[in-house]
CSV table of C-alpha atoms in Angstrom, one decimal:
chain,number,residue,atom,x,y,z
P,1,UNK,CA,103.9,117.8,97.6
P,2,UNK,CA,103.3,121.6,97.1
P,3,UNK,CA,101.4,123.7,99.4
P,4,UNK,CA,98.6,125.8,98.0
P,5,UNK,CA,100.0,129.1,96.7
P,6,UNK,CA,98.7,131.9,98.8
P,7,UNK,CA,99.7,135.5,99.1
P,8,UNK,CA,101.7,136.3,102.2
P,9,UNK,CA,99.7,138.0,104.9
P,10,UNK,CA,99.6,141.8,104.8
P,11,UNK,CA,101.7,142.9,107.8
P,12,UNK,CA,99.1,145.7,108.3
P,13,UNK,CA,98.5,149.1,106.7
P,14,UNK,CA,99.4,152.2,108.7
P,15,UNK,CA,96.4,153.7,110.4
P,16,UNK,CA,94.8,156.7,108.7
P,17,UNK,CA,93.1,159.6,110.4
P,18,UNK,CA,89.7,158.0,110.1
P,19,UNK,CA,90.9,154.6,111.1
P,20,UNK,CA,92.5,154.5,114.5
P,21,UNK,CA,94.5,151.4,115.5
P,22,UNK,CA,92.5,148.9,117.5
P,23,UNK,CA,94.2,148.0,120.8
P,24,UNK,CA,92.8,144.4,120.6
P,25,UNK,CA,94.8,143.5,117.5
P,26,UNK,CA,98.1,141.8,118.4
P,27,UNK,CA,101.4,143.3,117.1
P,28,UNK,CA,102.8,141.5,114.0
P,29,UNK,CA,105.1,138.6,114.9
P,30,UNK,CA,108.4,139.0,112.9
P,31,UNK,CA,109.3,135.3,113.4
P,32,UNK,CA,105.9,134.2,112.0
P,33,UNK,CA,106.2,136.6,109.1
P,34,UNK,CA,109.7,135.2,108.2
P,35,UNK,CA,108.4,131.6,108.5
P,36,UNK,CA,105.5,132.5,106.1
P,37,UNK,CA,107.9,134.1,103.6
P,38,UNK,CA,110.2,131.1,103.8
P,39,UNK,CA,107.3,128.7,103.1
P,40,UNK,CA,106.1,130.8,100.2
P,41,UNK,CA,109.7,130.9,98.8
P,42,UNK,CA,110.1,127.1,99.0
P,43,UNK,CA,106.6,126.6,97.5
P,44,UNK,CA,107.6,128.8,94.5
P,45,UNK,CA,110.9,127.0,94.1
P,46,UNK,CA,109.2,123.6,94.2
P,47,UNK,CA,106.7,124.6,91.5
P,48,UNK,CA,109.5,125.9,89.2
P,49,UNK,CA,111.7,122.8,89.7
P,50,UNK,CA,108.7,120.5,89.2
P,51,UNK,CA,107.8,122.1,85.9
P,52,UNK,CA,111.4,121.8,84.7
P,53,UNK,CA,111.5,118.2,85.8
P,54,UNK,CA,108.3,117.3,83.9
P,55,UNK,CA,109.8,119.0,80.8
P,56,UNK,CA,113.1,117.1,81.0
P,57,UNK,CA,112.0,113.6,82.1
P,58,UNK,CA,110.0,110.9,80.3
P,59,UNK,CA,107.7,109.3,82.9
P,60,UNK,CA,107.5,106.1,80.9
P,61,UNK,CA,111.3,105.6,81.3
P,62,UNK,CA,111.0,106.1,85.1
P,63,UNK,CA,108.2,103.5,85.2
P,64,UNK,CA,110.7,100.8,84.2
P,65,UNK,CA,113.0,101.5,87.2
P,66,UNK,CA,112.7,100.4,90.8
P,67,UNK,CA,111.4,103.0,93.2
P,68,UNK,CA,114.8,103.5,94.9
P,69,UNK,CA,116.4,104.0,91.5
P,70,UNK,CA,113.7,106.5,90.5
P,71,UNK,CA,114.3,108.5,93.7
P,72,UNK,CA,118.0,108.6,93.1
P,73,UNK,CA,117.5,109.7,89.4
P,74,UNK,CA,115.0,112.4,90.4
P,75,UNK,CA,117.4,113.6,93.2
P,76,UNK,CA,120.2,114.0,90.7
P,77,UNK,CA,118.0,115.9,88.2
P,78,UNK,CA,116.6,118.2,90.8
P,79,UNK,CA,120.1,119.0,92.1
P,80,UNK,CA,121.1,119.9,88.5
P,81,UNK,CA,118.1,122.1,88.1
P,82,UNK,CA,118.8,123.9,91.4
P,83,UNK,CA,122.4,124.5,90.2
P,84,UNK,CA,121.4,125.7,86.7
P,85,UNK,CA,118.8,128.1,88.1
P,86,UNK,CA,121.3,129.4,90.7
P,87,UNK,CA,118.8,128.9,93.5
P,88,UNK,CA,120.1,129.6,97.0
P,89,UNK,CA,119.1,126.7,99.2
P,90,UNK,CA,120.6,125.3,102.4
P,91,UNK,CA,121.3,121.6,102.5
P,92,UNK,CA,118.2,121.0,104.7
P,93,UNK,CA,116.0,123.0,102.4
P,94,UNK,CA,117.3,121.2,99.3
P,95,UNK,CA,116.5,117.8,100.9
P,96,UNK,CA,113.0,119.0,101.7
P,97,UNK,CA,112.5,120.1,98.1
P,98,UNK,CA,113.8,116.8,96.7
P,99,UNK,CA,111.7,114.7,99.1
P,100,UNK,CA,108.5,116.6,98.3
P,101,UNK,CA,109.1,116.4,94.6
P,102,UNK,CA,109.8,112.6,94.8
P,103,UNK,CA,106.6,112.2,96.8
P,104,UNK,CA,104.6,114.0,94.1
P,105,UNK,CA,106.2,112.0,91.3
P,106,UNK,CA,106.2,108.6,92.9
P,107,UNK,CA,103.8,108.7,95.9
P,108,UNK,CA,100.8,110.5,97.2
P,109,UNK,CA,102.3,114.0,97.3
P,110,UNK,CA,101.2,116.0,100.3
P,111,UNK,CA,99.5,112.9,101.8
P,112,UNK,CA,102.7,111.0,102.2
P,113,UNK,CA,103.3,112.2,105.8
P,114,UNK,CA,99.8,111.2,106.7
P,115,UNK,CA,100.2,107.7,105.2
P,116,UNK,CA,103.3,107.2,107.3
P,117,UNK,CA,101.4,107.9,110.6
P,118,UNK,CA,100.0,104.8,112.2
P,119,UNK,CA,97.6,106.7,114.5
P,120,UNK,CA,95.4,107.9,111.6
P,121,UNK,CA,92.3,105.7,110.7
P,122,UNK,CA,90.9,107.8,107.8
P,123,UNK,CA,92.2,110.5,105.4
P,124,UNK,CA,89.4,112.6,103.8
P,125,UNK,CA,90.4,115.0,101.0
P,126,UNK,CA,87.6,117.4,100.1
P,127,UNK,CA,89.2,119.2,97.1
P,128,UNK,CA,92.7,120.7,97.0
P,129,UNK,CA,92.2,123.0,100.0
P,130,UNK,CA,90.8,120.7,102.7
P,131,UNK,CA,92.3,117.5,104.1
P,132,UNK,CA,90.7,116.0,107.2
P,133,UNK,CA,91.9,113.0,109.2
P,134,UNK,CA,90.3,110.8,111.8
P,135,UNK,CA,92.5,110.0,114.8
P,136,UNK,CA,91.4,108.5,118.1
P,137,UNK,CA,87.8,108.5,116.8
P,138,UNK,CA,87.8,112.3,116.2
P,139,UNK,CA,87.8,114.1,112.8
P,140,UNK,CA,90.1,117.1,112.5
P,141,UNK,CA,91.2,119.5,109.8
P,142,UNK,CA,94.9,119.4,108.9
P,143,UNK,CA,97.1,122.2,107.4
P,144,UNK,CA,98.0,120.1,104.4
P,145,UNK,CA,96.9,121.4,101.0
P,146,UNK,CA,97.4,120.5,97.4
P,147,UNK,CA,98.8,123.0,94.8
P,148,UNK,CA,95.5,122.8,92.9
P,149,UNK,CA,92.8,120.3,91.9
P,150,UNK,CA,94.9,119.2,88.9
P,151,UNK,CA,97.6,117.9,91.2
P,152,UNK,CA,95.0,116.1,93.4
P,153,UNK,CA,93.4,114.5,90.3
P,154,UNK,CA,96.7,113.4,89.1
P,155,UNK,CA,97.4,111.6,92.3
P,156,UNK,CA,93.9,110.0,92.3
P,157,UNK,CA,94.5,108.7,88.8
P,158,UNK,CA,97.9,107.3,89.7
P,159,UNK,CA,96.3,105.4,92.7
P,160,UNK,CA,93.5,103.8,90.7
P,161,UNK,CA,95.7,103.1,87.6
P,162,UNK,CA,98.0,100.9,89.9
P,163,UNK,CA,95.1,98.4,90.3
P,164,UNK,CA,94.0,98.5,86.7
P,165,UNK,CA,91.1,101.0,87.0
P,166,UNK,CA,90.4,104.5,85.9
P,167,UNK,CA,88.8,107.7,87.1
P,168,UNK,CA,87.9,110.6,84.8
P,169,UNK,CA,84.8,112.6,83.7
P,170,UNK,CA,83.3,109.6,81.9
P,171,UNK,CA,83.9,107.3,84.9
P,172,UNK,CA,83.9,109.7,87.9
P,173,UNK,CA,83.5,107.1,90.7
P,174,UNK,CA,86.1,104.5,91.5
P,175,UNK,CA,87.0,102.1,94.4
P,176,UNK,CA,90.7,101.1,94.6
P,177,UNK,CA,93.3,100.2,97.1
P,178,UNK,CA,96.9,101.2,98.1
P,179,UNK,CA,99.8,98.8,98.1
P,180,UNK,CA,99.3,98.1,101.8
P,181,UNK,CA,95.6,97.2,101.3
P,182,UNK,CA,94.2,100.5,102.5
P,183,UNK,CA,90.8,101.1,100.9
P,184,UNK,CA,90.4,104.1,98.5
P,185,UNK,CA,87.4,105.8,97.1
P,186,UNK,CA,87.6,108.6,94.5
P,187,UNK,CA,84.7,110.7,93.2
P,188,UNK,CA,85.7,113.3,90.6
P,189,UNK,CA,84.1,116.2,88.9
P,190,UNK,CA,81.5,116.8,87.6
P,191,UNK,CA,79.9,114.7,90.4
P,192,UNK,CA,82.1,116.2,93.0
P,193,UNK,CA,81.3,119.9,92.7
P,194,UNK,CA,84.2,121.4,94.8
P,195,UNK,CA,87.0,119.3,93.2
P,196,UNK,CA,88.1,115.7,93.4
P,197,UNK,CA,87.2,113.9,96.7
P,198,UNK,CA,89.5,111.2,97.9
P,199,UNK,CA,88.8,109.0,100.9
P,200,UNK,CA,91.4,106.6,102.3
P,201,UNK,CA,90.6,104.0,105.0
P,202,UNK,CA,94.1,103.2,106.3
P,203,UNK,CA,95.3,99.9,107.5
P,204,UNK,CA,97.6,99.8,110.5
P,205,UNK,CA,101.0,98.4,109.8
P,206,UNK,CA,100.7,96.3,113.0
P,207,UNK,CA,98.2,93.5,112.3
P,208,UNK,CA,95.4,93.7,114.8
P,209,UNK,CA,94.3,90.5,116.6
P,210,UNK,CA,91.5,89.7,119.0
P,211,UNK,CA,94.0,89.9,121.8
P,212,UNK,CA,94.7,93.5,120.8
P,213,UNK,CA,91.0,94.3,120.6
P,214,UNK,CA,90.7,93.0,124.2
P,215,UNK,CA,93.5,95.3,125.3
P,216,UNK,CA,91.7,98.2,123.6
P,217,UNK,CA,88.5,97.4,125.4
P,218,UNK,CA,86.6,96.7,122.2
P,219,UNK,CA,85.7,93.2,123.5
P,220,UNK,CA,86.1,91.2,126.7
P,221,UNK,CA,88.5,88.2,126.9
P,222,UNK,CA,85.7,85.6,127.3
P,223,UNK,CA,83.7,87.1,124.3
P,224,UNK,CA,86.9,87.1,122.2
P,225,UNK,CA,87.4,83.4,123.1
P,226,UNK,CA,83.9,82.6,122.0
P,227,UNK,CA,84.6,84.2,118.6
P,228,UNK,CA,87.8,82.3,118.3
P,229,UNK,CA,86.0,79.0,118.9
P,230,UNK,CA,83.1,79.9,116.6
P,231,UNK,CA,85.6,80.6,113.8
P,232,UNK,CA,87.7,77.4,114.5
P,233,UNK,CA,84.6,75.1,114.5
P,234,UNK,CA,83.5,76.4,111.1
P,235,UNK,CA,80.4,78.4,112.1
P,236,UNK,CA,79.0,80.6,109.4
P,237,UNK,CA,79.5,84.1,110.7
P,238,UNK,CA,78.0,87.5,109.6
P,239,UNK,CA,79.7,90.6,110.9
P,240,UNK,CA,77.3,93.6,111.1
P,241,UNK,CA,77.9,97.2,111.7
P,242,UNK,CA,77.8,100.8,110.4
P,243,UNK,CA,80.4,102.6,108.3
P,244,UNK,CA,83.7,102.8,110.2
P,245,UNK,CA,82.6,100.5,113.0
P,246,UNK,CA,85.6,98.1,112.4
P,247,UNK,CA,83.8,95.3,110.5
P,248,UNK,CA,86.7,94.5,108.1
P,249,UNK,CA,89.2,94.7,111.0
P,250,UNK,CA,87.2,92.2,113.0
P,251,UNK,CA,86.8,89.9,110.0
P,252,UNK,CA,90.6,90.0,109.5
P,253,UNK,CA,91.0,89.1,113.2
P,254,UNK,CA,88.6,86.2,113.1
P,255,UNK,CA,90.2,84.6,110.0
P,256,UNK,CA,93.4,84.1,111.9
P,257,UNK,CA,91.8,81.1,113.6
P,258,UNK,CA,91.1,79.2,110.4
P,259,UNK,CA,93.2,76.1,110.1
P,260,UNK,CA,96.2,76.5,107.8
P,261,UNK,CA,95.2,73.4,105.8
P,262,UNK,CA,91.9,74.8,104.5
P,263,UNK,CA,91.5,76.4,101.1
P,264,UNK,CA,90.0,79.9,101.4
P,265,UNK,CA,88.5,81.9,98.6
P,266,UNK,CA,87.9,85.7,99.2
P,267,UNK,CA,85.6,87.9,97.1
P,268,UNK,CA,85.9,91.7,97.4
P,269,UNK,CA,85.2,94.9,95.6
P,270,UNK,CA,88.7,96.1,96.4
P,271,UNK,CA,91.0,93.5,97.9
P,272,UNK,CA,91.8,94.6,101.4
P,273,UNK,CA,91.6,91.4,103.5
P,274,UNK,CA,95.0,90.3,104.9
P,275,UNK,CA,94.7,86.6,105.6
P,276,UNK,CA,97.7,84.9,107.1
P,277,UNK,CA,97.0,81.3,105.8
P,278,UNK,CA,99.1,79.9,103.0
P,279,UNK,CA,96.2,78.6,100.8
P,280,UNK,CA,94.2,81.7,100.0
P,281,UNK,CA,92.8,82.6,96.6
P,282,UNK,CA,91.9,86.4,96.3
P,283,UNK,CA,89.2,87.5,93.8
P,284,UNK,CA,88.3,91.1,93.0
P,285,UNK,CA,85.4,92.6,91.1
P,286,UNK,CA,86.0,94.6,87.9
P,287,UNK,CA,84.1,97.7,86.7
P,288,UNK,CA,82.9,98.1,83.1
P,289,UNK,CA,85.3,99.3,80.4
P,290,UNK,CA,84.9,102.4,78.3
P,291,UNK,CA,82.2,100.7,76.2
P,292,UNK,CA,80.2,99.8,79.4
P,293,UNK,CA,80.9,96.1,79.0
P,294,UNK,CA,83.2,93.6,80.7
P,295,UNK,CA,82.0,94.2,84.3
P,296,UNK,CA,82.5,91.3,86.7
P,297,UNK,CA,80.2,91.7,89.7
P,298,UNK,CA,80.4,90.3,93.2
P,299,UNK,CA,77.7,87.9,92.4
P,300,UNK,CA,79.8,86.6,89.4
P,301,UNK,CA,82.7,86.0,91.8
P,302,UNK,CA,80.6,84.2,94.5
P,303,UNK,CA,79.0,81.9,91.9
P,304,UNK,CA,82.4,81.2,90.3
P,305,UNK,CA,84.2,80.5,93.5
P,306,UNK,CA,81.8,77.6,94.2
P,307,UNK,CA,83.5,75.8,91.3
P,308,UNK,CA,86.9,76.4,92.8
P,309,UNK,CA,86.7,73.7,95.5
P,310,UNK,CA,86.7,76.2,98.4
P,311,UNK,CA,86.5,75.1,102.0
P,312,UNK,CA,85.7,78.6,103.2
P,313,UNK,CA,84.3,81.5,101.3
P,314,UNK,CA,85.0,85.0,102.7
P,315,UNK,CA,83.0,87.9,101.2
P,316,UNK,CA,84.4,91.3,102.0
P,317,UNK,CA,81.0,93.0,102.0
P,318,UNK,CA,77.6,91.6,101.2
P,319,UNK,CA,75.6,94.4,99.6
P,320,UNK,CA,73.5,93.0,96.8
P,321,UNK,CA,72.0,89.9,95.2
P,322,UNK,CA,75.1,87.9,95.9
P,323,UNK,CA,73.6,87.3,99.3
P,324,UNK,CA,71.4,84.5,97.9
P,325,UNK,CA,74.4,82.7,96.4
P,326,UNK,CA,76.3,83.1,99.6
P,327,UNK,CA,73.4,81.6,101.6
P,328,UNK,CA,73.3,78.7,99.1
P,329,UNK,CA,77.0,78.1,99.6
P,330,UNK,CA,76.6,78.1,103.4
P,331,UNK,CA,73.8,75.6,103.1
P,332,UNK,CA,75.7,73.2,100.7
P,333,UNK,CA,78.8,72.2,102.7
P,334,UNK,CA,80.9,75.4,102.7
P,335,UNK,CA,80.8,75.7,106.5
P,336,UNK,CA,82.9,78.5,108.1
P,337,UNK,CA,82.1,81.1,105.5
P,338,UNK,CA,82.1,84.7,106.6
P,339,UNK,CA,81.1,88.1,105.4
P,340,UNK,CA,80.3,91.7,106.5
P,341,UNK,CA,77.1,93.7,106.1
P,342,UNK,CA,76.0,97.2,106.9
P,343,UNK,CA,73.3,97.1,109.6
P,344,UNK,CA,72.7,98.7,113.0
P,345,UNK,CA,71.5,95.6,114.9
P,346,UNK,CA,71.7,91.8,114.4
P,347,UNK,CA,67.9,91.9,113.7
P,348,UNK,CA,68.4,94.6,111.1
P,349,UNK,CA,71.2,92.5,109.5
P,350,UNK,CA,68.7,89.6,108.9
P,351,UNK,CA,66.2,92.0,107.3
P,352,UNK,CA,68.9,93.4,105.0
P,353,UNK,CA,69.9,89.9,103.9
P,354,UNK,CA,66.3,89.2,103.1
P,355,UNK,CA,66.0,92.4,101.1
P,356,UNK,CA,69.2,91.6,99.2
P,357,UNK,CA,67.8,88.2,98.2
P,358,UNK,CA,64.8,90.0,96.8
P,359,UNK,CA,67.1,92.3,94.8
P,360,UNK,CA,68.2,89.2,92.9
P,361,UNK,CA,64.7,89.0,91.4
P,362,UNK,CA,63.7,85.8,93.2
P,363,UNK,CA,60.0,85.6,93.9
P,364,UNK,CA,60.3,83.3,96.9
P,365,UNK,CA,57.9,83.4,99.8
P,366,UNK,CA,59.2,85.3,102.8
P,367,UNK,CA,59.1,82.2,105.0
P,368,UNK,CA,61.2,80.2,102.5
P,369,UNK,CA,63.9,83.0,102.5
P,370,UNK,CA,63.9,83.2,106.2
P,371,UNK,CA,64.3,79.5,106.6
P,372,UNK,CA,67.2,79.6,104.2
P,373,UNK,CA,68.8,82.4,106.3
P,374,UNK,CA,68.1,80.6,109.6
P,375,UNK,CA,69.7,77.4,108.4
P,376,UNK,CA,72.7,79.1,106.7
P,377,UNK,CA,73.9,81.7,109.3
P,378,UNK,CA,75.0,80.6,112.8
P,379,UNK,CA,76.4,83.7,114.5
P,380,UNK,CA,76.0,87.5,114.0
P,381,UNK,CA,78.6,89.8,115.5
P,382,UNK,CA,77.5,93.4,115.9
P,383,UNK,CA,80.3,96.1,115.8
P,384,UNK,CA,79.5,99.7,116.6
P,385,UNK,CA,81.3,103.0,116.6
P,386,UNK,CA,80.1,104.8,119.8
P,387,UNK,CA,79.6,108.6,120.1
P,388,UNK,CA,83.0,109.0,121.8
P,389,UNK,CA,84.7,107.6,118.7
P,390,UNK,CA,85.6,104.2,120.3
P,391,UNK,CA,84.6,100.9,118.6
P,392,UNK,CA,83.0,98.1,120.5
P,393,UNK,CA,81.5,94.7,119.9
P,394,UNK,CA,78.0,95.3,121.2
P,395,UNK,CA,76.4,91.9,120.5
P,396,UNK,CA,77.4,88.4,119.8
P,397,UNK,CA,74.1,86.8,118.7
P,398,UNK,CA,73.2,83.4,117.5
P,399,UNK,CA,70.4,82.2,115.2
P,400,UNK,CA,68.6,79.3,116.9
P,401,UNK,CA,65.8,78.5,114.5
P,402,UNK,CA,62.4,79.7,113.5
P,403,UNK,CA,59.2,80.4,115.4
P,404,UNK,CA,56.4,80.5,112.8
P,405,UNK,CA,57.7,83.0,110.2
P,406,UNK,CA,60.1,84.8,112.6
P,407,UNK,CA,63.8,84.0,112.9
P,408,UNK,CA,64.8,83.4,116.5
P,409,UNK,CA,67.9,85.1,117.9
P,410,UNK,CA,69.6,84.7,121.2
P,411,UNK,CA,72.4,86.9,122.6
P,412,UNK,CA,75.5,85.3,124.0
P,413,UNK,CA,77.2,88.5,124.9
P,414,UNK,CA,75.9,92.1,125.0
P,415,UNK,CA,77.7,95.4,125.8
P,416,UNK,CA,76.0,97.2,128.8
P,417,UNK,CA,76.4,100.9,128.9
P,418,UNK,CA,77.3,102.2,132.3
P,419,UNK,CA,78.0,105.9,131.8
P,420,UNK,CA,81.0,107.9,130.9
P,421,UNK,CA,84.2,109.2,132.6
P,422,UNK,CA,85.4,112.8,133.1
P,423,UNK,CA,86.9,112.8,129.6
P,424,UNK,CA,83.7,111.8,127.9
P,425,UNK,CA,84.7,108.2,127.2
P,426,UNK,CA,81.9,105.7,127.4
P,427,UNK,CA,82.1,103.1,130.1
P,428,UNK,CA,80.6,99.7,130.0
P,429,UNK,CA,81.2,96.0,130.1
P,430,UNK,CA,80.6,92.9,128.0
P,431,UNK,CA,78.1,90.8,129.8
P,432,UNK,CA,77.5,87.1,129.1
P,433,UNK,CA,73.8,86.2,129.0
P,434,UNK,CA,74.4,82.8,130.5
P,435,UNK,CA,72.8,81.0,127.5
P,436,UNK,CA,74.5,77.9,126.1
P,437,UNK,CA,75.1,78.4,122.4
P,438,UNK,CA,73.4,76.2,119.8
P,439,UNK,CA,76.9,75.4,118.3
P,440,UNK,CA,77.8,73.6,121.5
P,441,UNK,CA,77.6,70.2,119.7
P,442,UNK,CA,79.8,71.5,116.9
P,443,UNK,CA,82.4,72.6,119.5
P,444,UNK,CA,82.3,69.2,121.1
P,445,UNK,CA,82.9,67.6,117.7
P,446,UNK,CA,86.1,69.7,117.4
P,447,UNK,CA,87.1,69.0,121.0
P,448,UNK,CA,86.6,72.6,122.2
P,449,UNK,CA,83.6,72.2,124.4
P,450,UNK,CA,85.6,72.8,127.6
P,451,UNK,CA,87.2,76.0,126.2
P,452,UNK,CA,83.7,77.2,125.3
P,453,UNK,CA,82.4,76.3,128.7
P,454,UNK,CA,85.2,78.3,130.4
P,455,UNK,CA,84.6,81.3,128.1
P,456,UNK,CA,80.9,81.3,129.0
P,457,UNK,CA,81.6,80.9,132.7
P,458,UNK,CA,80.2,77.4,133.1
P,459,UNK,CA,81.7,75.4,136.0
P,460,UNK,CA,80.8,72.0,134.6
P,461,UNK,CA,80.6,70.5,131.1
């Protein structure tokens, strides 16, 4: 809500005998100086009104009202405070002050304008003074500031409290989500040295689909059709990629092709998947309480969901020993299960799964673990964020079995780099390798072999 309070710029001291004016310094801009003075005046007014508001309103009473009623109530009180203080404000300025104060009391304060923008992918707050955004794959600094670290911490606590979590000195790291499903991470002092650090991975209001990804050039139409078929015929799919490569977005896109009659159970650290099917059970992990007890881990959720009669299990991110339980589920009749994993290549993804199984304390031979992986996972989709900021599906790979103690992979589609244009954007194409997938018989069982043949460019079935 409030900008950071800073002293207005010095219009410049008169030159002394020993300090001649420098011709390279631009003359003061009267319009800019007036704008700065106006911003400073509004900032001081907001702070004074906000302090009066906090003294006169019980937040617990506002909590029982609907958001629209709260805004109306706050607007009336702010108008009274302005009148009592004899503050001189135009109608437009008064609306700005009321809107900013409502955002600070109810919403995310200075971040509300950024949340409303649909072209922003990430919001990164590094203390009260620095707010960065990622837009079109580029990170840039904004002019938005918080009043102080206390205001920023108050907003962080309000976000995590809405999902039943807490963040403070005793529990300084927290994952949460906004009402629209946007992912939130907070790390507070003393771990964050320069003030609370807030990171928001925004979700677009418009739900992305594979068709949209084709329009954006993230994947070709034939490759997208192969992914649709792989999802529809209940292949077990692992989506691999680095941070910010679009794994969760791709997972959301692929779940759209699950039949509406199937029972789906999702397991996530912070619930952000947005499935469209009617029969979905959403599960979310829970951190420990003040006494350090009561935590519910991802592994607990995956093990429990096996007792819930799921037809598909969707794990938001596989990052620990729950990998073994997910492999067990994939191998025991829960076909069509999906998950995401952090890895740079499909081969690295398999190595990470193997390491995660070892994290569970199982002393299994490496060959036995790899056989389990090879029989459980059908398709690995590799998503990458390229150096120009664009996101591409670089590999659609399939596990075809074992050769000795090595898992055998074959690529169905790969992204070939062809250079870059005059604006620095990477050029390339998604090339089919011409190999027939091992899930061909599965596609035939579901009556989709002709569609699969067309997507792969085969002229006969």
